Amino acid sequence: MIKVTDKSKCSGCTACYAVCPHQAISMKPDALGFLYPEVDMDRCTDCGLCERKCDFVNAQPSSMSFPEKLSVFAARNADPQVLESSQSGGVFPALSKAVISVGGVVYGAAFRPDFTVAHMRSADLKGCAAFRGSKYVQSELGDSFINVRNDLEDGKTVLFSGTPCQVAGLLSYLPERLRQNLVTVDFICHGVPSPAVWKDYVRYMRKKGEIMSVNFRDKSAGGWKVHAESFTYAHGKKVFRETYKVMYYKNVMLRRSCASCPYDYKGRKSDIVMADFWGIEEFLTHWDGNSGTSMLMALSAKGHEWIARASEDLMLEAAEVPSELISRRNPNLMRPSKIYHESRMFEESYPEKGFIYAARRWGDLGWRYRAWKLKVLIRKMTGRK
Ligand SMILES: Cc1cc2nc3c(=O)[nH]c(=O)nc-3n(C[C@H](O)[C@H](O)[C@H](O)COP(=O)(O)OP(=O)(O)OC[C@H]3O[C@@H](n4cnc5c(N)ncnc54)[C@H](O)[C@@H]3O)c2cc1C
Ligand code: SF4
Ligand code: SF4
Ligand code: SF4
């Protein structure tokens, strides 16, 4: 039976939870809100199925080497409103529309009313709008894998989007015979931050008033290339902050498994990969601009087919991109994020000292960040590197 003794070996994908024939597994949060499986020994028959279905542990290193060039698409949604509310080029809404138009259903990450993030199911375009925008926190899957299976058993076409580990977990859970009508989409993944920190940040921002909506990376802050979170209040004001972003990119609050992630370009299992097309201005110069451009990759014939079906809502251009450009501008396609020793300090101090302490120590609330900013400014002004 599954027993997580090393947190770096569990992505929280829920495949073991969903597959257990005796419902002996529940997903329990640790102090940072990351979910891990816990087995009820009174129910477990020690059949070993959960261990066999753990893709994260069983993932074999791929023998495929990185090609010098990668075949990708540059893509942008033709509808400016969809583009504005999507994170990159709004390719996921176009794929969702194609699947809904054949009577299919879509799974994606959306906000609950309290702004925690969970996977949800939608059979119409209105519901799919909630999936737009990256939520930089681990999304709670709940019973999504079981619901996907039920939809596939009913003969529905299913589009499932998630992190590469969520997609790999779903594919491992599903029997081969059900995969024909399943289309999976993941993204180049920097890693997922702690749900507890996100929850505490929202609570902290609530002190300023009732929050009506939040956005992890709001394009209205200055376009696609600017990364700032926003909070819109009932009194009408929208507030931009970078506290969470600064903590995210310090890699201190990521799930431990993200440092040993096997789902790089070679290891991922999805049909389609989405990403921000960072560096496009160096390569396809006529695509430059700050409204958002996606990079799309089809990893299977099914992936190619659904990109073609979505293409009527997209500006799309096929390109061969040097791997070096992607490795430089979007390194997580080639390797996992580095998690530094400070993440242990973060993990140990957070439950006791809480959000404000962490945001002062690792975010932009304290003197450390201001001192660093000043240093960068002086270097810029004096031309020193
Ligand atoms: C945690 C995280 C890390 C990422 N890291 C990178 C990176 O390193 N490099 C890069 O190029 N791109 C990264 N992305 C992807 C990128 O931000 C865009 O989401 C992607 O390019 C799709 O943009 P879009 O405009 O087509 O989709 P949108 O219309 O904005 O739709 C967003 C899609 O992402 C899914 N999604 C959103 N939040 C989550 C979540 N928490 N868990 C699972 N699925 C989610 C939704 O279900 C939907 O399918 C990351 C996204 C997330 C959520
Ligand atoms: S060993 Fe079998 S019964 Fe026990 S938790 Fe795993 S799947 Fe369930
Ligand atoms: S990675 Fe997934 S299948 Fe493996 S132990 Fe964790 S939740 Fe279970
Ligand atoms: S970095 Fe890997 S382990 Fe972490 S969320 Fe992304 S796919 Fe999962």
mmCIF file with all atom_site columns, C-alpha atoms in Angstrom, residues 25-225:
data_model
loop_
_atom_site.group_PDB
_atom_site.id
_atom_site.type_symbol
_atom_site.label_atom_id
_atom_site.label_alt_id
_atom_site.label_comp_id
_atom_site.label_asym_id
_atom_site.label_entity_id
_atom_site.label_seq_id
_atom_site.pdbx_PDB_ins_code
_atom_site.Cartn_x
_atom_site.Cartn_y
_atom_site.Cartn_z
_atom_site.occupancy
_atom_site.B_iso_or_equiv
_atom_site.pdbx_formal_charge
_atom_site.auth_seq_id
_atom_site.auth_comp_id
_atom_site.auth_asym_id
_atom_site.auth_atom_id
_atom_site.pdbx_PDB_model_num
ATOM 1   C CA . ILE A 1 25  ? -7.242  6.373  0.853   1.00 0.00 ? 25  ILE A CA 1
ATOM 2   C CA . SER A 1 26  ? -8.004  9.975  1.751   1.00 0.00 ? 26  SER A CA 1
ATOM 3   C CA . MET A 1 27  ? -5.989  13.017 0.744   1.00 0.00 ? 27  MET A CA 1
ATOM 4   C CA . LYS A 1 28  ? -4.842  14.939 3.846   1.00 0.00 ? 28  LYS A CA 1
ATOM 5   C CA . PRO A 1 29  ? -3.204  18.399 3.968   1.00 0.00 ? 29  PRO A CA 1
ATOM 6   C CA . ASP A 1 30  ? 0.182   19.070 5.554   1.00 0.00 ? 30  ASP A CA 1
ATOM 7   C CA . ALA A 1 31  ? 0.985   22.342 7.297   1.00 0.00 ? 31  ALA A CA 1
ATOM 8   C CA . LEU A 1 32  ? 1.374   24.150 3.932   1.00 0.00 ? 32  LEU A CA 1
ATOM 9   C CA . GLY A 1 33  ? -1.942  22.786 2.636   1.00 0.00 ? 33  GLY A CA 1
ATOM 10  C CA . PHE A 1 34  ? -0.389  20.282 0.171   1.00 0.00 ? 34  PHE A CA 1
ATOM 11  C CA . LEU A 1 35  ? -2.413  17.075 0.014   1.00 0.00 ? 35  LEU A CA 1
ATOM 12  C CA . TYR A 1 36  ? -0.866  13.630 0.568   1.00 0.00 ? 36  TYR A CA 1
ATOM 13  C CA . PRO A 1 37  ? -2.525  10.197 0.598   1.00 0.00 ? 37  PRO A CA 1
ATOM 14  C CA . GLU A 1 38  ? -3.282  8.573  3.916   1.00 0.00 ? 38  GLU A CA 1
ATOM 15  C CA . VAL A 1 39  ? -4.389  4.936  4.153   1.00 0.00 ? 39  VAL A CA 1
ATOM 16  C CA . ASP A 1 40  ? -7.083  3.654  6.511   1.00 0.00 ? 40  ASP A CA 1
ATOM 17  C CA . MET A 1 41  ? -5.561  0.342  7.575   1.00 0.00 ? 41  MET A CA 1
ATOM 18  C CA . ASP A 1 42  ? -8.965  -1.046 8.583   1.00 0.00 ? 42  ASP A CA 1
ATOM 19  C CA . ARG A 1 43  ? -10.119 -0.842 4.960   1.00 0.00 ? 43  ARG A CA 1
ATOM 20  C CA . CYS A 1 44  ? -6.884  -1.659 3.113   1.00 0.00 ? 44  CYS A CA 1
ATOM 21  C CA . THR A 1 45  ? -6.480  -5.228 1.808   1.00 0.00 ? 45  THR A CA 1
ATOM 22  C CA . ASP A 1 46  ? -2.859  -4.615 0.756   1.00 0.00 ? 46  ASP A CA 1
ATOM 23  C CA . CYS A 1 47  ? -3.685  -5.354 -2.895  1.00 0.00 ? 47  CYS A CA 1
ATOM 24  C CA . GLY A 1 48  ? -0.870  -3.031 -4.078  1.00 0.00 ? 48  GLY A CA 1
ATOM 25  C CA . LEU A 1 49  ? -2.936  -1.334 -6.805  1.00 0.00 ? 49  LEU A CA 1
ATOM 26  C CA . CYS A 1 50  ? -2.278  2.162  -5.481  1.00 0.00 ? 50  CYS A CA 1
ATOM 27  C CA . GLU A 1 51  ? 1.492   1.669  -5.679  1.00 0.00 ? 51  GLU A CA 1
ATOM 28  C CA . ARG A 1 52  ? 1.308   0.284  -9.203  1.00 0.00 ? 52  ARG A CA 1
ATOM 29  C CA . LYS A 1 53  ? -0.730  3.335  -10.314 1.00 0.00 ? 53  LYS A CA 1
ATOM 30  C CA . CYS A 1 54  ? 1.655   5.924  -8.881  1.00 0.00 ? 54  CYS A CA 1
ATOM 31  C CA . ASP A 1 55  ? 3.096   7.419  -12.053 1.00 0.00 ? 55  ASP A CA 1
ATOM 32  C CA . PHE A 1 56  ? 5.338   9.862  -10.215 1.00 0.00 ? 56  PHE A CA 1
ATOM 33  C CA . VAL A 1 57  ? 7.285   7.079  -8.528  1.00 0.00 ? 57  VAL A CA 1
ATOM 34  C CA . ASN A 1 58  ? 7.140   4.679  -11.482 1.00 0.00 ? 58  ASN A CA 1
ATOM 35  C CA . ALA A 1 59  ? 7.991   7.256  -14.183 1.00 0.00 ? 59  ALA A CA 1
ATOM 36  C CA . GLN A 1 60  ? 10.904  5.892  -16.192 1.00 0.00 ? 60  GLN A CA 1
ATOM 37  C CA . PRO A 1 61  ? 13.544  8.274  -17.491 1.00 0.00 ? 61  PRO A CA 1
ATOM 38  C CA . SER A 1 62  ? 12.870  8.675  -21.216 1.00 0.00 ? 62  SER A CA 1
ATOM 39  C CA . SER A 1 63  ? 15.545  7.669  -23.686 1.00 0.00 ? 63  SER A CA 1
ATOM 40  C CA . MET A 1 64  ? 14.431  10.493 -26.021 1.00 0.00 ? 64  MET A CA 1
ATOM 41  C CA . SER A 1 65  ? 17.045  13.237 -26.304 1.00 0.00 ? 65  SER A CA 1
ATOM 42  C CA . PHE A 1 66  ? 16.297  16.920 -26.811 1.00 0.00 ? 66  PHE A CA 1
ATOM 43  C CA . PRO A 1 67  ? 16.153  17.702 -30.513 1.00 0.00 ? 67  PRO A CA 1
ATOM 44  C CA . GLU A 1 68  ? 18.031  20.780 -31.677 1.00 0.00 ? 68  GLU A CA 1
ATOM 45  C CA . LYS A 1 69  ? 14.767  22.315 -32.807 1.00 0.00 ? 69  LYS A CA 1
ATOM 46  C CA . LEU A 1 70  ? 11.257  21.872 -31.471 1.00 0.00 ? 70  LEU A CA 1
ATOM 47  C CA . SER A 1 71  ? 8.153   21.959 -33.666 1.00 0.00 ? 71  SER A CA 1
ATOM 48  C CA . VAL A 1 72  ? 5.717   24.375 -32.073 1.00 0.00 ? 72  VAL A CA 1
ATOM 49  C CA . PHE A 1 73  ? 2.881   26.751 -32.947 1.00 0.00 ? 73  PHE A CA 1
ATOM 50  C CA . ALA A 1 74  ? 2.673   30.407 -32.053 1.00 0.00 ? 74  ALA A CA 1
ATOM 51  C CA . ALA A 1 75  ? -0.973  30.994 -31.200 1.00 0.00 ? 75  ALA A CA 1
ATOM 52  C CA . ARG A 1 76  ? -3.266  33.818 -30.149 1.00 0.00 ? 76  ARG A CA 1
ATOM 53  C CA . ASN A 1 77  ? -7.035  33.856 -29.693 1.00 0.00 ? 77  ASN A CA 1
ATOM 54  C CA . ALA A 1 78  ? -8.781  35.986 -32.307 1.00 0.00 ? 78  ALA A CA 1
ATOM 55  C CA . ASP A 1 79  ? -11.288 37.326 -29.737 1.00 0.00 ? 79  ASP A CA 1
ATOM 56  C CA . PRO A 1 80  ? -9.681  40.295 -27.877 1.00 0.00 ? 80  PRO A CA 1
ATOM 57  C CA . GLN A 1 81  ? -11.900 39.807 -24.800 1.00 0.00 ? 81  GLN A CA 1
ATOM 58  C CA . VAL A 1 82  ? -10.941 36.149 -24.457 1.00 0.00 ? 82  VAL A CA 1
ATOM 59  C CA . LEU A 1 83  ? -7.285  37.073 -24.970 1.00 0.00 ? 83  LEU A CA 1
ATOM 60  C CA . GLU A 1 84  ? -7.416  39.752 -22.250 1.00 0.00 ? 84  GLU A CA 1
ATOM 61  C CA . SER A 1 85  ? -8.882  37.377 -19.657 1.00 0.00 ? 85  SER A CA 1
ATOM 62  C CA . SER A 1 86  ? -6.568  34.466 -20.553 1.00 0.00 ? 86  SER A CA 1
ATOM 63  C CA . GLN A 1 87  ? -3.033  34.106 -19.278 1.00 0.00 ? 87  GLN A CA 1
ATOM 64  C CA . SER A 1 88  ? -1.040  33.799 -22.451 1.00 0.00 ? 88  SER A CA 1
ATOM 65  C CA . GLY A 1 89  ? -2.537  33.620 -25.930 1.00 0.00 ? 89  GLY A CA 1
ATOM 66  C CA . GLY A 1 90  ? -5.930  32.199 -24.905 1.00 0.00 ? 90  GLY A CA 1
ATOM 67  C CA . VAL A 1 91  ? -5.437  28.840 -26.590 1.00 0.00 ? 91  VAL A CA 1
ATOM 68  C CA . PHE A 1 92  ? -7.242  26.866 -23.908 1.00 0.00 ? 92  PHE A CA 1
ATOM 69  C CA . PRO A 1 93  ? -10.596 28.633 -24.526 1.00 0.00 ? 93  PRO A CA 1
ATOM 70  C CA . ALA A 1 94  ? -10.287 27.765 -28.245 1.00 0.00 ? 94  ALA A CA 1
ATOM 71  C CA . LEU A 1 95  ? -9.653  24.093 -27.423 1.00 0.00 ? 95  LEU A CA 1
ATOM 72  C CA . SER A 1 96  ? -12.570 24.138 -24.956 1.00 0.00 ? 96  SER A CA 1
ATOM 73  C CA . LYS A 1 97  ? -14.885 25.591 -27.601 1.00 0.00 ? 97  LYS A CA 1
ATOM 74  C CA . ALA A 1 98  ? -13.933 22.856 -30.067 1.00 0.00 ? 98  ALA A CA 1
ATOM 75  C CA . VAL A 1 99  ? -14.681 20.150 -27.478 1.00 0.00 ? 99  VAL A CA 1
ATOM 76  C CA . ILE A 1 100 ? -17.961 21.728 -26.292 1.00 0.00 ? 100 ILE A CA 1
ATOM 77  C CA . SER A 1 101 ? -19.128 21.985 -29.921 1.00 0.00 ? 101 SER A CA 1
ATOM 78  C CA . VAL A 1 102 ? -19.085 18.183 -30.213 1.00 0.00 ? 102 VAL A CA 1
ATOM 79  C CA . GLY A 1 103 ? -21.061 17.757 -26.969 1.00 0.00 ? 103 GLY A CA 1
ATOM 80  C CA . GLY A 1 104 ? -17.958 17.152 -24.863 1.00 0.00 ? 104 GLY A CA 1
ATOM 81  C CA . VAL A 1 105 ? -17.028 18.272 -21.350 1.00 0.00 ? 105 VAL A CA 1
ATOM 82  C CA . VAL A 1 106 ? -14.061 20.262 -20.072 1.00 0.00 ? 106 VAL A CA 1
ATOM 83  C CA . TYR A 1 107 ? -12.093 20.012 -16.816 1.00 0.00 ? 107 TYR A CA 1
ATOM 84  C CA . GLY A 1 108 ? -9.929  22.852 -15.557 1.00 0.00 ? 108 GLY A CA 1
ATOM 85  C CA . ALA A 1 109 ? -8.820  24.833 -12.519 1.00 0.00 ? 109 ALA A CA 1
ATOM 86  C CA . ALA A 1 110 ? -11.207 27.510 -11.230 1.00 0.00 ? 110 ALA A CA 1
ATOM 87  C CA . PHE A 1 111 ? -11.755 29.659 -8.146  1.00 0.00 ? 111 PHE A CA 1
ATOM 88  C CA . ARG A 1 112 ? -14.178 28.623 -5.443  1.00 0.00 ? 112 ARG A CA 1
ATOM 89  C CA . PRO A 1 113 ? -16.173 31.486 -3.876  1.00 0.00 ? 113 PRO A CA 1
ATOM 90  C CA . ASP A 1 114 ? -13.488 31.849 -1.151  1.00 0.00 ? 114 ASP A CA 1
ATOM 91  C CA . PHE A 1 115 ? -10.750 32.079 -3.882  1.00 0.00 ? 115 PHE A CA 1
ATOM 92  C CA . THR A 1 116 ? -9.195  28.732 -3.084  1.00 0.00 ? 116 THR A CA 1
ATOM 93  C CA . VAL A 1 117 ? -8.531  26.801 -6.317  1.00 0.00 ? 117 VAL A CA 1
ATOM 94  C CA . ALA A 1 118 ? -10.028 23.469 -7.372  1.00 0.00 ? 118 ALA A CA 1
ATOM 95  C CA . HIS A 1 119 ? -10.617 21.467 -10.533 1.00 0.00 ? 119 HIS A CA 1
ATOM 96  C CA . MET A 1 120 ? -14.145 21.756 -11.897 1.00 0.00 ? 120 MET A CA 1
ATOM 97  C CA . ARG A 1 121 ? -16.162 20.316 -14.776 1.00 0.00 ? 121 ARG A CA 1
ATOM 98  C CA . SER A 1 122 ? -18.086 22.273 -17.370 1.00 0.00 ? 122 SER A CA 1
ATOM 99  C CA . ALA A 1 123 ? -20.323 21.198 -20.236 1.00 0.00 ? 123 ALA A CA 1
ATOM 100 C CA . ASP A 1 124 ? -20.851 24.743 -21.577 1.00 0.00 ? 124 ASP A CA 1
ATOM 101 C CA . LEU A 1 125 ? -18.798 27.724 -22.658 1.00 0.00 ? 125 LEU A CA 1
ATOM 102 C CA . LYS A 1 126 ? -20.018 29.955 -19.820 1.00 0.00 ? 126 LYS A CA 1
ATOM 103 C CA . GLY A 1 127 ? -18.636 27.507 -17.256 1.00 0.00 ? 127 GLY A CA 1
ATOM 104 C CA . CYS A 1 128 ? -15.363 27.158 -19.204 1.00 0.00 ? 128 CYS A CA 1
ATOM 105 C CA . ALA A 1 129 ? -14.698 30.908 -18.817 1.00 0.00 ? 129 ALA A CA 1
ATOM 106 C CA . ALA A 1 130 ? -13.838 30.222 -15.143 1.00 0.00 ? 130 ALA A CA 1
ATOM 107 C CA . PHE A 1 131 ? -10.827 28.162 -16.273 1.00 0.00 ? 131 PHE A CA 1
ATOM 108 C CA . ARG A 1 132 ? -9.162  31.165 -17.924 1.00 0.00 ? 132 ARG A CA 1
ATOM 109 C CA . GLY A 1 133 ? -6.082  32.522 -16.201 1.00 0.00 ? 133 GLY A CA 1
ATOM 110 C CA . SER A 1 134 ? -3.233  30.704 -14.446 1.00 0.00 ? 134 SER A CA 1
ATOM 111 C CA . LYS A 1 135 ? -3.825  30.079 -10.781 1.00 0.00 ? 135 LYS A CA 1
ATOM 112 C CA . TYR A 1 136 ? -0.346  29.824 -9.336  1.00 0.00 ? 136 TYR A CA 1
ATOM 113 C CA . VAL A 1 137 ? -1.245  27.440 -6.529  1.00 0.00 ? 137 VAL A CA 1
ATOM 114 C CA . GLN A 1 138 ? -1.844  23.690 -6.423  1.00 0.00 ? 138 GLN A CA 1
ATOM 115 C CA . SER A 1 139 ? -5.396  23.044 -7.592  1.00 0.00 ? 139 SER A CA 1
ATOM 116 C CA . GLU A 1 140 ? -7.408  20.563 -5.529  1.00 0.00 ? 140 GLU A CA 1
ATOM 117 C CA . LEU A 1 141 ? -8.532  17.685 -7.745  1.00 0.00 ? 141 LEU A CA 1
ATOM 118 C CA . GLY A 1 142 ? -11.120 16.160 -5.390  1.00 0.00 ? 142 GLY A CA 1
ATOM 119 C CA . ASP A 1 143 ? -13.046 13.474 -7.313  1.00 0.00 ? 143 ASP A CA 1
ATOM 120 C CA . SER A 1 144 ? -12.141 14.844 -10.769 1.00 0.00 ? 144 SER A CA 1
ATOM 121 C CA . PHE A 1 145 ? -10.438 11.626 -11.928 1.00 0.00 ? 145 PHE A CA 1
ATOM 122 C CA . ILE A 1 146 ? -13.506 9.565  -10.990 1.00 0.00 ? 146 ILE A CA 1
ATOM 123 C CA . ASN A 1 147 ? -15.795 12.076 -12.739 1.00 0.00 ? 147 ASN A CA 1
ATOM 124 C CA . VAL A 1 148 ? -13.621 12.024 -15.883 1.00 0.00 ? 148 VAL A CA 1
ATOM 125 C CA . ARG A 1 149 ? -13.859 8.245  -15.902 1.00 0.00 ? 149 ARG A CA 1
ATOM 126 C CA . ASN A 1 150 ? -17.658 8.384  -15.580 1.00 0.00 ? 150 ASN A CA 1
ATOM 127 C CA . ASP A 1 151 ? -17.867 10.869 -18.469 1.00 0.00 ? 151 ASP A CA 1
ATOM 128 C CA . LEU A 1 152 ? -15.688 8.635  -20.642 1.00 0.00 ? 152 LEU A CA 1
ATOM 129 C CA . GLU A 1 153 ? -17.759 5.557  -19.702 1.00 0.00 ? 153 GLU A CA 1
ATOM 130 C CA . ASP A 1 154 ? -20.800 7.567  -20.891 1.00 0.00 ? 154 ASP A CA 1
ATOM 131 C CA . GLY A 1 155 ? -19.102 7.985  -24.280 1.00 0.00 ? 155 GLY A CA 1
ATOM 132 C CA . LYS A 1 156 ? -18.385 11.719 -23.880 1.00 0.00 ? 156 LYS A CA 1
ATOM 133 C CA . THR A 1 157 ? -15.369 13.515 -25.310 1.00 0.00 ? 157 THR A CA 1
ATOM 134 C CA . VAL A 1 158 ? -13.386 14.924 -22.381 1.00 0.00 ? 158 VAL A CA 1
ATOM 135 C CA . LEU A 1 159 ? -10.820 17.738 -22.423 1.00 0.00 ? 159 LEU A CA 1
ATOM 136 C CA . PHE A 1 160 ? -8.732  17.671 -19.239 1.00 0.00 ? 160 PHE A CA 1
ATOM 137 C CA . SER A 1 161 ? -6.269  20.435 -18.412 1.00 0.00 ? 161 SER A CA 1
ATOM 138 C CA . GLY A 1 162 ? -3.848  20.420 -15.536 1.00 0.00 ? 162 GLY A CA 1
ATOM 139 C CA . THR A 1 163 ? -0.236  20.327 -14.469 1.00 0.00 ? 163 THR A CA 1
ATOM 140 C CA . PRO A 1 164 ? 1.851   17.627 -16.196 1.00 0.00 ? 164 PRO A CA 1
ATOM 141 C CA . CYS A 1 165 ? 1.754   15.511 -13.000 1.00 0.00 ? 165 CYS A CA 1
ATOM 142 C CA . GLN A 1 166 ? -2.055  15.754 -12.854 1.00 0.00 ? 166 GLN A CA 1
ATOM 143 C CA . VAL A 1 167 ? -2.315  14.644 -16.492 1.00 0.00 ? 167 VAL A CA 1
ATOM 144 C CA . ALA A 1 168 ? 0.146   11.780 -15.932 1.00 0.00 ? 168 ALA A CA 1
ATOM 145 C CA . GLY A 1 169 ? -1.791  10.708 -12.832 1.00 0.00 ? 169 GLY A CA 1
ATOM 146 C CA . LEU A 1 170 ? -5.096  10.737 -14.703 1.00 0.00 ? 170 LEU A CA 1
ATOM 147 C CA . LEU A 1 171 ? -3.690  8.658  -17.565 1.00 0.00 ? 171 LEU A CA 1
ATOM 148 C CA . SER A 1 172 ? -2.230  6.159  -15.130 1.00 0.00 ? 172 SER A CA 1
ATOM 149 C CA . TYR A 1 173 ? -5.572  5.850  -13.319 1.00 0.00 ? 173 TYR A CA 1
ATOM 150 C CA . LEU A 1 174 ? -7.693  5.378  -16.450 1.00 0.00 ? 174 LEU A CA 1
ATOM 151 C CA . PRO A 1 175 ? -7.882  2.002  -18.183 1.00 0.00 ? 175 PRO A CA 1
ATOM 152 C CA . GLU A 1 176 ? -6.435  2.030  -21.706 1.00 0.00 ? 176 GLU A CA 1
ATOM 153 C CA . ARG A 1 177 ? -9.843  1.267  -23.275 1.00 0.00 ? 177 ARG A CA 1
ATOM 154 C CA . LEU A 1 178 ? -11.256 4.612  -22.042 1.00 0.00 ? 178 LEU A CA 1
ATOM 155 C CA . ARG A 1 179 ? -8.523  6.904  -23.347 1.00 0.00 ? 179 ARG A CA 1
ATOM 156 C CA . GLN A 1 180 ? -9.722  7.202  -26.932 1.00 0.00 ? 180 GLN A CA 1
ATOM 157 C CA . ASN A 1 181 ? -12.104 10.124 -26.278 1.00 0.00 ? 181 ASN A CA 1
ATOM 158 C CA . LEU A 1 182 ? -9.816  11.875 -23.815 1.00 0.00 ? 182 LEU A CA 1
ATOM 159 C CA . VAL A 1 183 ? -7.770  14.916 -24.841 1.00 0.00 ? 183 VAL A CA 1
ATOM 160 C CA . THR A 1 184 ? -5.175  16.039 -22.301 1.00 0.00 ? 184 THR A CA 1
ATOM 161 C CA . VAL A 1 185 ? -3.559  19.461 -22.096 1.00 0.00 ? 185 VAL A CA 1
ATOM 162 C CA . ASP A 1 186 ? -0.788  20.482 -19.718 1.00 0.00 ? 186 ASP A CA 1
ATOM 163 C CA . PHE A 1 187 ? 1.714   23.342 -19.633 1.00 0.00 ? 187 PHE A CA 1
ATOM 164 C CA . ILE A 1 188 ? 5.361   24.045 -19.070 1.00 0.00 ? 188 ILE A CA 1
ATOM 165 C CA . CYS A 1 189 ? 5.326   24.014 -15.287 1.00 0.00 ? 189 CYS A CA 1
ATOM 166 C CA . HIS A 1 190 ? 7.468   26.080 -12.936 1.00 0.00 ? 190 HIS A CA 1
ATOM 167 C CA . GLY A 1 191 ? 5.895   24.309 -9.951  1.00 0.00 ? 191 GLY A CA 1
ATOM 168 C CA . VAL A 1 192 ? 2.900   24.719 -7.682  1.00 0.00 ? 192 VAL A CA 1
ATOM 169 C CA . PRO A 1 193 ? 2.988   26.887 -4.556  1.00 0.00 ? 193 PRO A CA 1
ATOM 170 C CA . SER A 1 194 ? 1.365   26.191 -1.220  1.00 0.00 ? 194 SER A CA 1
ATOM 171 C CA . PRO A 1 195 ? -2.442  26.419 -0.953  1.00 0.00 ? 195 PRO A CA 1
ATOM 172 C CA . ALA A 1 196 ? -2.097  27.493 2.710   1.00 0.00 ? 196 ALA A CA 1
ATOM 173 C CA . VAL A 1 197 ? 0.079   30.489 1.829   1.00 0.00 ? 197 VAL A CA 1
ATOM 174 C CA . TRP A 1 198 ? -2.358  31.555 -0.902  1.00 0.00 ? 198 TRP A CA 1
ATOM 175 C CA . LYS A 1 199 ? -5.290  31.259 1.521   1.00 0.00 ? 199 LYS A CA 1
ATOM 176 C CA . ASP A 1 200 ? -3.480  33.339 4.137   1.00 0.00 ? 200 ASP A CA 1
ATOM 177 C CA . TYR A 1 201 ? -2.554  35.971 1.543   1.00 0.00 ? 201 TYR A CA 1
ATOM 178 C CA . VAL A 1 202 ? -6.214  36.320 0.519   1.00 0.00 ? 202 VAL A CA 1
ATOM 179 C CA . ARG A 1 203 ? -7.139  36.629 4.216   1.00 0.00 ? 203 ARG A CA 1
ATOM 180 C CA . TYR A 1 204 ? -4.483  39.344 4.627   1.00 0.00 ? 204 TYR A CA 1
ATOM 181 C CA . MET A 1 205 ? -5.779  41.271 1.589   1.00 0.00 ? 205 MET A CA 1
ATOM 182 C CA . ARG A 1 206 ? -9.363  40.955 2.894   1.00 0.00 ? 206 ARG A CA 1
ATOM 183 C CA . LYS A 1 207 ? -8.474  43.404 5.647   1.00 0.00 ? 207 LYS A CA 1
ATOM 184 C CA . LYS A 1 208 ? -8.804  46.138 3.017   1.00 0.00 ? 208 LYS A CA 1
ATOM 185 C CA . GLY A 1 209 ? -12.428 45.229 2.235   1.00 0.00 ? 209 GLY A CA 1
ATOM 186 C CA . GLU A 1 210 ? -14.647 42.602 0.653   1.00 0.00 ? 210 GLU A CA 1
ATOM 187 C CA . ILE A 1 211 ? -12.858 40.991 -2.299  1.00 0.00 ? 211 ILE A CA 1
ATOM 188 C CA . MET A 1 212 ? -14.967 40.442 -5.420  1.00 0.00 ? 212 MET A CA 1
ATOM 189 C CA . SER A 1 213 ? -12.338 38.909 -7.690  1.00 0.00 ? 213 SER A CA 1
ATOM 190 C CA . VAL A 1 214 ? -8.649  38.052 -7.784  1.00 0.00 ? 214 VAL A CA 1
ATOM 191 C CA . ASN A 1 215 ? -6.168  37.532 -10.595 1.00 0.00 ? 215 ASN A CA 1
ATOM 192 C CA . PHE A 1 216 ? -2.753  35.912 -10.150 1.00 0.00 ? 216 PHE A CA 1
ATOM 193 C CA . ARG A 1 217 ? -1.251  37.664 -13.195 1.00 0.00 ? 217 ARG A CA 1
ATOM 194 C CA . ASP A 1 218 ? -3.443  40.506 -14.321 1.00 0.00 ? 218 ASP A CA 1
ATOM 195 C CA . LYS A 1 219 ? -2.770  41.704 -17.868 1.00 0.00 ? 219 LYS A CA 1
ATOM 196 C CA . SER A 1 220 ? -4.345  45.082 -17.020 1.00 0.00 ? 220 SER A CA 1
ATOM 197 C CA . ALA A 1 221 ? -1.247  45.767 -14.839 1.00 0.00 ? 221 ALA A CA 1
ATOM 198 C CA . GLY A 1 222 ? 0.722   46.453 -18.035 1.00 0.00 ? 222 GLY A CA 1
ATOM 199 C CA . GLY A 1 223 ? 0.177   43.598 -20.433 1.00 0.00 ? 223 GLY A CA 1
ATOM 200 C CA . TRP A 1 224 ? 1.188   39.968 -20.800 1.00 0.00 ? 224 TRP A CA 1
ATOM 201 C CA . LYS A 1 225 ? 4.837   40.509 -19.915 1.00 0.00 ? 225 LYS A CA 1
#
